Amino acid sequence: MNIDFEPIAVRDVYDGYMNAGYDGVVGYGGALDIRPKFQREFVYDNARQQAVINSILSGFPLNTMYWAKQTDPSTGDVAFEMLDGQQRTMSICEYLEGSFSVIVGGNPKTFDNLSAVDQERILDYKLMVYQCMGDEDEQLAWFEVINIAGLTLRPQELRNAVYTGPWLTDAKRYFSRENQGAHKLAKDYVTAGDVNRQDLLQKAIEWQGGKGDGSVKSYMNAHRKDANANALWTYFKSVIDWAKLIFPTRRAQLRSVPWNVLYEKYGQDQLDAGELEKRVKALMSDDEVQKRSGIYTFVLTGDERALSLRAFTVNQKLEAYEKQNGICPKCGEHYEFEEMDGDHILPWSKGGKTTSENCQMLCIRDNRSGG
Ligand SMILES: [Zn+2]
């Protein structure tokens, strides 16, 4: 692992600057990826952009920036990816492009309207840059540490800075664009989080990687040199298409269902969407069900635990305990209150409710064996 500290002049970073929107932003003679393709858009507001330029004109220091350094093994070419400093760098470059003006001496001035001295002051200003180079594990570990120390990148953004390559570029095309690709397809069926900040990409890798050894990191490492992300996309699409076919009725709870798990188990089954919807609809208005997103899992698996069914309160249990004089009706033995648990006399599956009238106390052994 190698970390270099290097002051770099604004004019060098601006050299070859190109802002191609979703197709990425580059600078530093084309060697610096300021904003990789399909990553979150530039978000500084006008006041913050102006503050960056005013700091430079006043000669004040800006915080250090972090670049990840990569060497192409085949050509030996060195390339950099901006890990932290994107907003500040783009503010500076966009000012040089003439995209906005700042108040200088009481008047709004674009870069072209500045005095030659002020123009040179900006172009000569040195940005404080840490460049780091190492293998993927070393880089990721280092990025995690500096992230704790002040960056606000998400884990998937950090991984994206390390596991670069054609696979990632293609994966971002599908998973990192708001209202397009995966987000457009799946937004009613998954919690997409912040798409621009790679939350949906992370979910897709978790779904796909879950079939292998389970870690997002190792999936990205294994596939980073793949020519494209077709496998990731087709799997994600299969899962969502299946979910839409089986449960076409829109409800907010659809977004919290582990679709990949259900698809793996039931994806090949002949299921009747109309019949399933009738059951889902009935369960949605069942007051005993506390976890409504679990209904989708329940109608497929039959496992009541998915529903978090209502449990008896301590008062209901104490009341039943007193009524029974501490005797377990199954085995006839006497127990302390703590040695017993509440049981539905008529189970939920047969229409029993969680009411005092339907509560009996069983010893723990009988309660377990009674299911
Ligand atoms: Zn008993």
Tab-separated table of N, CA and C and ligand atoms in Angstrom, residues 328-333 335 340 362-367, ligand 1:
chain	number	residue	atom	x	y	z
A	328	CYS	N	-51.339	-26.280	34.729
A	328	CYS	CA	-51.291	-26.440	33.275
A	328	CYS	C	-52.392	-27.420	32.854
A	329	PRO	N	-53.310	-26.993	31.975
A	329	PRO	CA	-54.439	-27.867	31.597
A	329	PRO	C	-54.002	-29.099	30.803
A	330	LYS	N	-52.803	-29.109	30.217
A	330	LYS	CA	-52.355	-30.267	29.435
A	330	LYS	C	-51.827	-31.386	30.343
A	331	CYS	N	-50.940	-31.025	31.298
A	331	CYS	CA	-50.301	-32.067	32.104
A	331	CYS	C	-50.807	-32.095	33.549
A	332	GLY	N	-51.610	-31.074	33.931
A	332	GLY	CA	-52.195	-31.074	35.254
A	332	GLY	C	-51.246	-30.694	36.385
A	333	GLU	N	-50.025	-30.304	36.054
A	333	GLU	CA	-49.038	-29.922	37.081
A	333	GLU	C	-49.147	-28.433	37.409
A	335	TYR	N	-47.320	-24.836	38.121
A	335	TYR	CA	-46.090	-24.114	37.746
A	335	TYR	C	-46.148	-22.682	38.244
A	340	MET	N	-44.481	-20.631	32.630
A	340	MET	CA	-45.586	-20.889	31.689
A	340	MET	C	-45.619	-19.811	30.612
A	362	LEU	N	-49.921	-22.459	29.420
A	362	LEU	CA	-49.389	-23.825	29.376
A	362	LEU	C	-47.971	-23.805	29.918
A	363	CYS	N	-47.557	-24.957	30.489
A	363	CYS	CA	-46.154	-25.038	30.861
A	363	CYS	C	-45.340	-24.972	29.575
A	364	ILE	N	-44.077	-24.530	29.723
A	364	ILE	CA	-43.284	-24.252	28.522
A	364	ILE	C	-43.148	-25.489	27.621
A	365	ARG	N	-42.998	-26.683	28.259
A	365	ARG	CA	-42.844	-27.912	27.488
A	365	ARG	C	-44.098	-28.188	26.645
A	366	ASP	N	-45.266	-28.072	27.269
A	366	ASP	CA	-46.507	-28.336	26.543
A	366	ASP	C	-46.798	-27.250	25.495
A	367	ASN	N	-46.415	-26.025	25.824
A	367	ASN	CA	-46.636	-24.937	24.872
A	367	ASN	C	-45.823	-25.178	23.596
B	1	ZN	ZN	-47.980	-28.877	31.065
